[in-house]
Tab-separated table of C-alpha atoms in Angstrom:
chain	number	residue	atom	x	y	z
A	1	UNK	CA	0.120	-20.913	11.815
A	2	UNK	CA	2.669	-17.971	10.845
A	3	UNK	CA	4.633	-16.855	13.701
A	4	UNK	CA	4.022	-13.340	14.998
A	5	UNK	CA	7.262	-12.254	14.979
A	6	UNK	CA	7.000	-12.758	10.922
A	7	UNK	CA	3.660	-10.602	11.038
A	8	UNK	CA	5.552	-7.578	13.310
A	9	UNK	CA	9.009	-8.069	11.002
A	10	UNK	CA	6.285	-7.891	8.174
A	11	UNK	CA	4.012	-4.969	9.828
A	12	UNK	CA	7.525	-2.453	10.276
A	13	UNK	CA	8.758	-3.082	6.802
A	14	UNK	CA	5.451	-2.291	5.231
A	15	UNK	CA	5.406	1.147	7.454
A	16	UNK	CA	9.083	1.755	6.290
A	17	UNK	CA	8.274	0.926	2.936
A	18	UNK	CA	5.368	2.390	1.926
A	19	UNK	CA	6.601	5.297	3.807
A	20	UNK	CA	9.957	6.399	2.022
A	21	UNK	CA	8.207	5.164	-2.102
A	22	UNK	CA	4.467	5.619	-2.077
A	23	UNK	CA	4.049	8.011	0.506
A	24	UNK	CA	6.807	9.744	-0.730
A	25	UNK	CA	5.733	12.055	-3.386
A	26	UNK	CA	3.088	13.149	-0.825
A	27	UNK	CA	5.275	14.863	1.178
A	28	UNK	CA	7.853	16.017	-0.639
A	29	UNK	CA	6.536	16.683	-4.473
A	30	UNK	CA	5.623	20.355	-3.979
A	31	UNK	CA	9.660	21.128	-2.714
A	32	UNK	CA	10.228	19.160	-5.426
A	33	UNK	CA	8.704	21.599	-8.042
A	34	UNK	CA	9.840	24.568	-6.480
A	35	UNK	CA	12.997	23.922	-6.152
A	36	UNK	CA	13.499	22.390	-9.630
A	37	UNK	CA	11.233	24.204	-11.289
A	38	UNK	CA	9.488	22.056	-12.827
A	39	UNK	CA	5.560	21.782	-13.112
A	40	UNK	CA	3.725	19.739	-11.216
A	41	UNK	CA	2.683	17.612	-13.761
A	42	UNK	CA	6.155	16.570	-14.293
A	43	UNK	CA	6.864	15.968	-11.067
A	44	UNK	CA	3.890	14.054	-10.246
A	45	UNK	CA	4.120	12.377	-13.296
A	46	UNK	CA	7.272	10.135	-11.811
A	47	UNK	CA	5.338	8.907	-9.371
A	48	UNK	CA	2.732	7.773	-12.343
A	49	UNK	CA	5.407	6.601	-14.497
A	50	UNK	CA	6.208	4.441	-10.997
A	51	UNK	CA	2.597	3.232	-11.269
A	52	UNK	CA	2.665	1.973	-14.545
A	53	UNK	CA	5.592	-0.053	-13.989
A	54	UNK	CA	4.013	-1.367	-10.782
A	55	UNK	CA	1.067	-2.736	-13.473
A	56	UNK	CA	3.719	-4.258	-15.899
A	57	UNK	CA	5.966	-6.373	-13.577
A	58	UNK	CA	2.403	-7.101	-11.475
A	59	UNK	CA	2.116	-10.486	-13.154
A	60	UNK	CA	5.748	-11.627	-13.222
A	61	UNK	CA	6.371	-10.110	-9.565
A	62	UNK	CA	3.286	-12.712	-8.550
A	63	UNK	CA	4.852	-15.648	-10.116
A	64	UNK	CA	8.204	-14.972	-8.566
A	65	UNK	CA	6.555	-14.946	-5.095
A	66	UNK	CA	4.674	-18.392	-5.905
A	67	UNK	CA	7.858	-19.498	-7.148
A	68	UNK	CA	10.703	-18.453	-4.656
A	69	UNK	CA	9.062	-17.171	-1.943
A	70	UNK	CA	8.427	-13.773	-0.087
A	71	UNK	CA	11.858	-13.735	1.360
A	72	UNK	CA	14.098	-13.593	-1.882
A	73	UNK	CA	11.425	-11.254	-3.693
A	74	UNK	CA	11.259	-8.939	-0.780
A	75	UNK	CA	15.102	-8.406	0.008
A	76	UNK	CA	15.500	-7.835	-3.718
A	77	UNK	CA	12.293	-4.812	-3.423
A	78	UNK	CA	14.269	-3.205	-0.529
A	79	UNK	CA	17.684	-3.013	-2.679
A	80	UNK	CA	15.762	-1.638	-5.906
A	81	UNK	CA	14.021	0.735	-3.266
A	82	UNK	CA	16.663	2.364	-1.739
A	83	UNK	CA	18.548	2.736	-5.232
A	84	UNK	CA	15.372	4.434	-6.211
A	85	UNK	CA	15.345	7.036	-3.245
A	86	UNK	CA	19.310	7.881	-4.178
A	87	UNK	CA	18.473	8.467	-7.718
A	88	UNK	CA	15.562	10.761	-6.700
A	89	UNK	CA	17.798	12.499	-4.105
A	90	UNK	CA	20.673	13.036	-6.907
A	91	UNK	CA	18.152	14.099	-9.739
A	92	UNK	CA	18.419	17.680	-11.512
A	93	UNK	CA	17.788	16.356	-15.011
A	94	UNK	CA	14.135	15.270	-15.956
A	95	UNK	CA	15.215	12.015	-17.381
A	96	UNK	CA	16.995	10.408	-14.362
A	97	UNK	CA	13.809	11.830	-12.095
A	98	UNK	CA	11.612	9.727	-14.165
A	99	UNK	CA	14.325	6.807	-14.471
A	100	UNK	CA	14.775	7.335	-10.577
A	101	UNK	CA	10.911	6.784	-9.951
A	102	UNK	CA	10.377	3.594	-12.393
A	103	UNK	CA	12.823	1.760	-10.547
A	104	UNK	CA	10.790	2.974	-7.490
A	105	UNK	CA	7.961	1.364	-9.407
A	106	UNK	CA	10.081	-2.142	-9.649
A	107	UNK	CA	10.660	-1.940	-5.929
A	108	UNK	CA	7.062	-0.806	-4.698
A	109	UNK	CA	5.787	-3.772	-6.495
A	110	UNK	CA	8.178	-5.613	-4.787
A	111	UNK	CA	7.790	-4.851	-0.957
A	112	UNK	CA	3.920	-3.432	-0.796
A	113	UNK	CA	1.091	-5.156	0.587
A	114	UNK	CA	0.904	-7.709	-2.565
A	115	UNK	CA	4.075	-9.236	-2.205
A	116	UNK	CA	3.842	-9.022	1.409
A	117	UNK	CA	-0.072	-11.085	0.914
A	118	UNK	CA	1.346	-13.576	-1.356
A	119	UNK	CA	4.124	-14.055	0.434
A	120	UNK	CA	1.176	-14.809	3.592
A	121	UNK	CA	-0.584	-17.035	0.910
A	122	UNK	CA	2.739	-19.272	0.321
A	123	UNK	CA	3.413	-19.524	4.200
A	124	UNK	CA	-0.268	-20.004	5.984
A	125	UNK	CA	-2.629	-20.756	2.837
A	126	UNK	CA	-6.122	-20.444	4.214
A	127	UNK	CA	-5.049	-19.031	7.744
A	128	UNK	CA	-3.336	-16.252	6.619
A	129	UNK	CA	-5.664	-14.084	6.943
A	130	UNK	CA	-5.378	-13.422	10.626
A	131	UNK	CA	-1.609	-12.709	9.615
A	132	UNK	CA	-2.721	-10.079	6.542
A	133	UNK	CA	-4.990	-8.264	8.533
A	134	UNK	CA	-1.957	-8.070	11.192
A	135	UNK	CA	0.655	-6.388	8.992
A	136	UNK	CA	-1.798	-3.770	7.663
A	137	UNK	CA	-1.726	-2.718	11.455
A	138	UNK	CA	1.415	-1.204	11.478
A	139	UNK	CA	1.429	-0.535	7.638
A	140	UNK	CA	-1.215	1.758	8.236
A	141	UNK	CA	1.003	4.056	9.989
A	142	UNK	CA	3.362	5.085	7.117
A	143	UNK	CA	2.124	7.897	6.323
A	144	UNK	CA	1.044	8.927	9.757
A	145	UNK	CA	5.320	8.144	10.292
A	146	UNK	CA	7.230	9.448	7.417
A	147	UNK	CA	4.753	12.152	6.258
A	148	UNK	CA	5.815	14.949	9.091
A	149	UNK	CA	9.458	12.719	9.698
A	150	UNK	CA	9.721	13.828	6.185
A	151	UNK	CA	8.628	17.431	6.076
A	152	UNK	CA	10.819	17.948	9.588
A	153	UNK	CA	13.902	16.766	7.557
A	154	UNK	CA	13.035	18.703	4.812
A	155	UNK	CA	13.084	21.837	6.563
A	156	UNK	CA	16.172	21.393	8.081
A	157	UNK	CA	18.348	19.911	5.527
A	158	UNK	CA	16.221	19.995	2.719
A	159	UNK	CA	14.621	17.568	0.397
A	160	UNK	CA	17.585	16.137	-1.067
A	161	UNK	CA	18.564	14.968	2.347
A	162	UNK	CA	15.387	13.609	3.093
A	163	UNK	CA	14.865	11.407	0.472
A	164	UNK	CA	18.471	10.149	0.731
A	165	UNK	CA	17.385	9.253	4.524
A	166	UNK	CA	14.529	7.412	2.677
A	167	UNK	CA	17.124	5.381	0.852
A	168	UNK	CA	18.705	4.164	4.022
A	169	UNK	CA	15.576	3.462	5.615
A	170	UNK	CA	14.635	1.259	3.002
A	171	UNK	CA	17.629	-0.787	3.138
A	172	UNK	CA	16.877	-0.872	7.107
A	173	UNK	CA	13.568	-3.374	5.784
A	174	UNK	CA	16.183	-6.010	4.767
A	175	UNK	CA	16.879	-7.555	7.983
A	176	UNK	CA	13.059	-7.339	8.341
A	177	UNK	CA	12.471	-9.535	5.248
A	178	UNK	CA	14.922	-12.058	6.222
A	179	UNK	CA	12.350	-13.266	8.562
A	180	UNK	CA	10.104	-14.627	5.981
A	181	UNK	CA	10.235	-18.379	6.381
A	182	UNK	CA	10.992	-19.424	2.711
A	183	UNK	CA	8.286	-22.379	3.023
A	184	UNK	CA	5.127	-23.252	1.461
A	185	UNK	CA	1.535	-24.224	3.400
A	186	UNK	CA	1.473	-27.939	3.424
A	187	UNK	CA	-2.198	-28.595	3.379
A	188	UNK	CA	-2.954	-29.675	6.958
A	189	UNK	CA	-4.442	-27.207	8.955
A	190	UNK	CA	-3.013	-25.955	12.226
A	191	UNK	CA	-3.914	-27.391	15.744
A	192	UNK	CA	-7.326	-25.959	16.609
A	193	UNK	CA	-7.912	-24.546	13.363
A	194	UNK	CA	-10.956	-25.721	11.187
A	195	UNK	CA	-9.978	-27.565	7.910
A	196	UNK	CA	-10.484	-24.753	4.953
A	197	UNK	CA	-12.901	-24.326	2.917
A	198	UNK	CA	-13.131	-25.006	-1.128
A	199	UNK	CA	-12.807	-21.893	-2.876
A	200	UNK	CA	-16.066	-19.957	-4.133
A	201	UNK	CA	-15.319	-19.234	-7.400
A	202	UNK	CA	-14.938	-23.164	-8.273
A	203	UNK	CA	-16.458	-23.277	-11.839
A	204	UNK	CA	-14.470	-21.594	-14.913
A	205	UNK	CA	-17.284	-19.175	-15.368
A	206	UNK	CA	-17.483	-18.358	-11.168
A	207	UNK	CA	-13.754	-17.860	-11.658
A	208	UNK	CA	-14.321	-15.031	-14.398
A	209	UNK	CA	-17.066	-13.731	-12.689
A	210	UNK	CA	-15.139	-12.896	-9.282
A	211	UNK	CA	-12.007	-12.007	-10.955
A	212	UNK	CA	-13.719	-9.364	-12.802
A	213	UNK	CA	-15.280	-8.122	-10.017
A	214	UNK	CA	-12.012	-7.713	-7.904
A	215	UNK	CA	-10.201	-6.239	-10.336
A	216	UNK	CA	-12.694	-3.692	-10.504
A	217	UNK	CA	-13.737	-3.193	-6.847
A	218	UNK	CA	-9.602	-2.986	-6.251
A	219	UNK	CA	-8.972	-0.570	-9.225
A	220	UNK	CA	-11.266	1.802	-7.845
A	221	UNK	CA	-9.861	1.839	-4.248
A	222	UNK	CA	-6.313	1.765	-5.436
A	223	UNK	CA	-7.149	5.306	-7.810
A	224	UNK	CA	-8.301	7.004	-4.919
A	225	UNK	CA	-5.465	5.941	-2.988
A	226	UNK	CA	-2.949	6.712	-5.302
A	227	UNK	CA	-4.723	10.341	-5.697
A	228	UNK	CA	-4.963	10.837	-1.740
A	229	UNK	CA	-1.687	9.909	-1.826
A	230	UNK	CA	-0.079	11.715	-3.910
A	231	UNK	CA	-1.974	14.859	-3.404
A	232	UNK	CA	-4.300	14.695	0.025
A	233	UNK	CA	-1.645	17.230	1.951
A	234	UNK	CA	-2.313	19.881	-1.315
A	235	UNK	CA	-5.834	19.415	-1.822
A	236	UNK	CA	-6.766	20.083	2.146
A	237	UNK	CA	-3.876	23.311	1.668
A	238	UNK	CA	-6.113	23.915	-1.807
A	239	UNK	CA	-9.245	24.054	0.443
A	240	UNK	CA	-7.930	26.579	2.831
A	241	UNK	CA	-6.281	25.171	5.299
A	242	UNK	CA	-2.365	26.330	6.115
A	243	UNK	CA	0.629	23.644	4.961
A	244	UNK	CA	0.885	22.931	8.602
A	245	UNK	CA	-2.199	21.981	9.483
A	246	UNK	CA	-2.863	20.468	5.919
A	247	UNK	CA	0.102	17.741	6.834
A	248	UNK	CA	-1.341	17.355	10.432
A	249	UNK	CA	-4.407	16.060	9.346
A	250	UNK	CA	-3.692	14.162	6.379
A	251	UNK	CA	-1.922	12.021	8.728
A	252	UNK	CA	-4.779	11.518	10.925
A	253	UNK	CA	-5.815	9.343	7.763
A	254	UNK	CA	-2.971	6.963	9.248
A	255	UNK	CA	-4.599	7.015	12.450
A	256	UNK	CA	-7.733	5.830	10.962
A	257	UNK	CA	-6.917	3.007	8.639
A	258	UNK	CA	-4.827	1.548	11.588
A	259	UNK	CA	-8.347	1.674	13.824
A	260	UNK	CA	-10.203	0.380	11.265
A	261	UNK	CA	-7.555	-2.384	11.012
A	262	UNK	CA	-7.437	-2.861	14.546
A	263	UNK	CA	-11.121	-3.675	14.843
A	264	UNK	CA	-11.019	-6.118	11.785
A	265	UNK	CA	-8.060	-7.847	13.615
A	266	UNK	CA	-10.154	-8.417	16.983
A	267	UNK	CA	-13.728	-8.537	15.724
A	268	UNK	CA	-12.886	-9.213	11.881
A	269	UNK	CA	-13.301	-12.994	12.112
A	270	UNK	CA	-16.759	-13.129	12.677
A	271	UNK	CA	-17.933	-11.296	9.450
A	272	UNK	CA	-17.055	-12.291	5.547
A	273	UNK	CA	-14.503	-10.188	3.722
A	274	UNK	CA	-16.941	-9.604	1.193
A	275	UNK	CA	-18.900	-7.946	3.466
A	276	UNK	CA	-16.381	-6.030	5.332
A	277	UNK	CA	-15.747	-5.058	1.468
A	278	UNK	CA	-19.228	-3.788	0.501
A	279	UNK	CA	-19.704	-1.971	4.150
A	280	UNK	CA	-16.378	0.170	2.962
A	281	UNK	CA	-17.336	0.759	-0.408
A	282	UNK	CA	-20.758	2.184	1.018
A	283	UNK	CA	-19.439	4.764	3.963
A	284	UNK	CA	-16.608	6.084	1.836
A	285	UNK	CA	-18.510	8.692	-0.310
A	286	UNK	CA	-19.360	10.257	2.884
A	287	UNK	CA	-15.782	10.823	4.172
A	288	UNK	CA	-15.344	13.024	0.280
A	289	UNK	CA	-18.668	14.480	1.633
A	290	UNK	CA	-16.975	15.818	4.749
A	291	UNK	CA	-13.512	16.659	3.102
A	292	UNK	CA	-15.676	19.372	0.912
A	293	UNK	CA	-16.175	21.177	3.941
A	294	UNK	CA	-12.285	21.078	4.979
A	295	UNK	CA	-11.819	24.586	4.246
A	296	UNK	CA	-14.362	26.028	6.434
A	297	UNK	CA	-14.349	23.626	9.128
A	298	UNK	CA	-11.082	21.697	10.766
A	299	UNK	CA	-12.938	19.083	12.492
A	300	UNK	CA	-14.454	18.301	9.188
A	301	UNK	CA	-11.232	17.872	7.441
A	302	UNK	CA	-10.621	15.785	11.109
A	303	UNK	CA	-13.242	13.476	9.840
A	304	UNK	CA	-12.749	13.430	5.930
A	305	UNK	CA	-8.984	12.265	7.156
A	306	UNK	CA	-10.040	9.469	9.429
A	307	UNK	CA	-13.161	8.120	7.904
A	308	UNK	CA	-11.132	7.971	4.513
A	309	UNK	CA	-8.440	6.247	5.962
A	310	UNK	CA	-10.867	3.725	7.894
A	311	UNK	CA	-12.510	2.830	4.894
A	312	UNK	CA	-9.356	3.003	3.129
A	313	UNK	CA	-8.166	0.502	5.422
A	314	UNK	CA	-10.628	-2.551	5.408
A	315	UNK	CA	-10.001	-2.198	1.473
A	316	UNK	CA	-6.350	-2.861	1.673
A	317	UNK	CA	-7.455	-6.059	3.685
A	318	UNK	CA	-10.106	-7.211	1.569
A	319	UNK	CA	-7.516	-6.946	-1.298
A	320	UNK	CA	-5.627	-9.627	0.489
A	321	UNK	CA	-8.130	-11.322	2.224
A	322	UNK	CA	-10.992	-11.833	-0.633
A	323	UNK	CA	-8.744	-13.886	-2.727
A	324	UNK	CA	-8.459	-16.272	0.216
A	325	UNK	CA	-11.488	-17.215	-0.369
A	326	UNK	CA	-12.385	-17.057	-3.828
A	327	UNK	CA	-9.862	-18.329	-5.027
A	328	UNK	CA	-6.945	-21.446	-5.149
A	329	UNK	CA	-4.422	-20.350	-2.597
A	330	UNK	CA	-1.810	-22.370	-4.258
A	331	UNK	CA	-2.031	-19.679	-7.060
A	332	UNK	CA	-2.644	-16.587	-5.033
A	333	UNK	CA	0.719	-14.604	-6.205
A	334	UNK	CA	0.118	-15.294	-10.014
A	335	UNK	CA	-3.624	-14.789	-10.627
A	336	UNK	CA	-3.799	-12.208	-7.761
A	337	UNK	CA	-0.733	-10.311	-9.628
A	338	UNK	CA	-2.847	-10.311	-13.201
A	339	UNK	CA	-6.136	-9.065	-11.797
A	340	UNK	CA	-4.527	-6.028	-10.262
A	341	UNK	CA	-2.468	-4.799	-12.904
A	342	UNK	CA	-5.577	-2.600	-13.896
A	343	UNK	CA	-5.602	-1.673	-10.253
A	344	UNK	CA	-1.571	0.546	-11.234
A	345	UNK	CA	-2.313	1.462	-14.577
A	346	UNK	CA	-5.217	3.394	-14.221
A	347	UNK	CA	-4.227	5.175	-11.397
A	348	UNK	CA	-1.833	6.677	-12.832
A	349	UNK	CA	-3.636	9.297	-14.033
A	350	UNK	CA	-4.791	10.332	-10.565
């Protein structure tokens, strides 16, 4: 069994961190262009270069987790992060932007939810999915968090400021990630607990089957992510709606994934991640449905903002959780970190 205070250590750094890298460019890439002058293609294009290095250390990020453990990985993502948000912060030349955001991409890859699952894999094997579904809880917040945090720092000290706040509240995860017992899930299941099950995908062909299919399922989710989140707050403004109330509800889409999350913590175990996965997959078109209507209509950008994020939230738990049971947890970090390198690269051209 992993100890809750591991899952709430776990829970805050994943709000810090996804706050002040992913969530970043989100809130701050139109000051960005303005006051660099730049386009927005080559401002939003760091965060893309970020993505693509997020897809090339995928594999070898994986192994190190199997390897060493959450706990060295992690402390190591929070350093490269918060060197990241200082280079950003100090940028007026294209090249060290871009240089500034690829080392972001190092440190994302290090400290997001698939380190953070791995790391859950090492520790708790086939029970960590309890512990997964815990840390998405808070996690889910980030953007609800750092979204206005960032736009009220912005507009009092501007966004240079800002982002070097982000550095120092990156290198506030450390302690965090120091928690992380640096053990590995001997087998036995806990007291209580019912022994685990063999994995699904048992055969060779099975294996290549469900890989395939999870690579897929998660590159989809993670390109709308990546395009919500870099660009949700401009498309709602695009649609009609004033900055102000533009950031407002985007983070309502915080509010939902963290619902949607709560409800898969307490009622979650009775129903199979893969169908948790194919019930999101199926009520997300509407919530782009709704968002259409954003312009016209706050309460429908209301519900574009939470039903996105809801469904947007059982994915980012099925993306740890399916591989729990399809596959060999003894080999979650390294086959898990292969399948989802599709899942940065093609992203990056959202």
């Amino acid at each position: 069994m992993i100890a809750r205070r591991v899952v709430v250590a776990l829970g805050l750094a994943q709000l810090i961190s996804w706050g002040t890298t992913y969530y970043l460019i989100g809130g701050f890439g139109e000051q960005i262009s303005a006051d660099l002058g730049w386009g927005r293609d080559i401002v939003y294009g760091g965060f893309a270069a970020a993505l693509l290095m997020m897809g090339v250390v995928s594999p070898l990020a994986g192994r190190w987790v199997d390897g060493r453990g959450g706990r060295e990985v992690m402390v190591s993502g929070a350093l490269i992060n918060a060197a990241g948000c200082a280079g950003l912060a100090l940028s007026h030349q294209i090249g060290t932007y871009f240089a500034s955001w690829i080392v972001l991409g190092l440190g994302m890859r290090l400290t997001l939810y698939d380190a953070a699952f791995a790391a859950l894999a090492r520790i708790g094997g086939p029970e960590a999915r309890r512990a997964m579904s815990g840390i998405t809880l808070l996690g889910g917040l980030a953007a609800t968090v750092f979204w206005p945090l960032g736009h009220t720092l912005s507009e009092h000290f501007g966004w240079r400021i800002a982002v070097l706040a982000y550095a120092g509240f990156a290198l506030l995860t450390i302690p965090l990630h120091l928690l992380i017992p640096n053990k590995r899930f001997a087998g036995v299941p806990s007291s209580g607990v019912a022994a685990p099950k063999q994995p699904r995908a048992a055969s060779r062909r099975q294996l290549a089957a469900a890989g395939g299919l999870y690579a897929v399922i998660m590159t989809g989710a993670n390109f709308l992510n990546a395009g919500m989140s870099a660009h949700m707050i401009a498309v709602l403004s695009g649609l009609g709606l004033t900055v102000t109330v533009a950031v407002w509800i985007a983070t309502l889409r915080g509010i939902g994934q963290s619902a949607a999350r709560l409800c898969e913590v307490l009622f979650g175990g009775r129903l199979d991640p893969l169908a948790l996965n194919l019930m999101a997959c199926l009520i997300m078109p509407l919530s782009f449905i709704a968002g259409l209507f954003s312009g016209t209509s706050k309460e429908m950008g209301i519900a574009f903002a939470l039903l996105y994020g809801a469904c947007n939230g059982i994915l980012t738990i099925t993306r740890g959780t399916l591989p729990l049971i399809l596959f060999d947890h003894r080999s979650y970090g390294t086959l898990v970190g292969r399948l989802i390198v599709p899942s940065f690269i093609l992203p990056a051209a959202a």
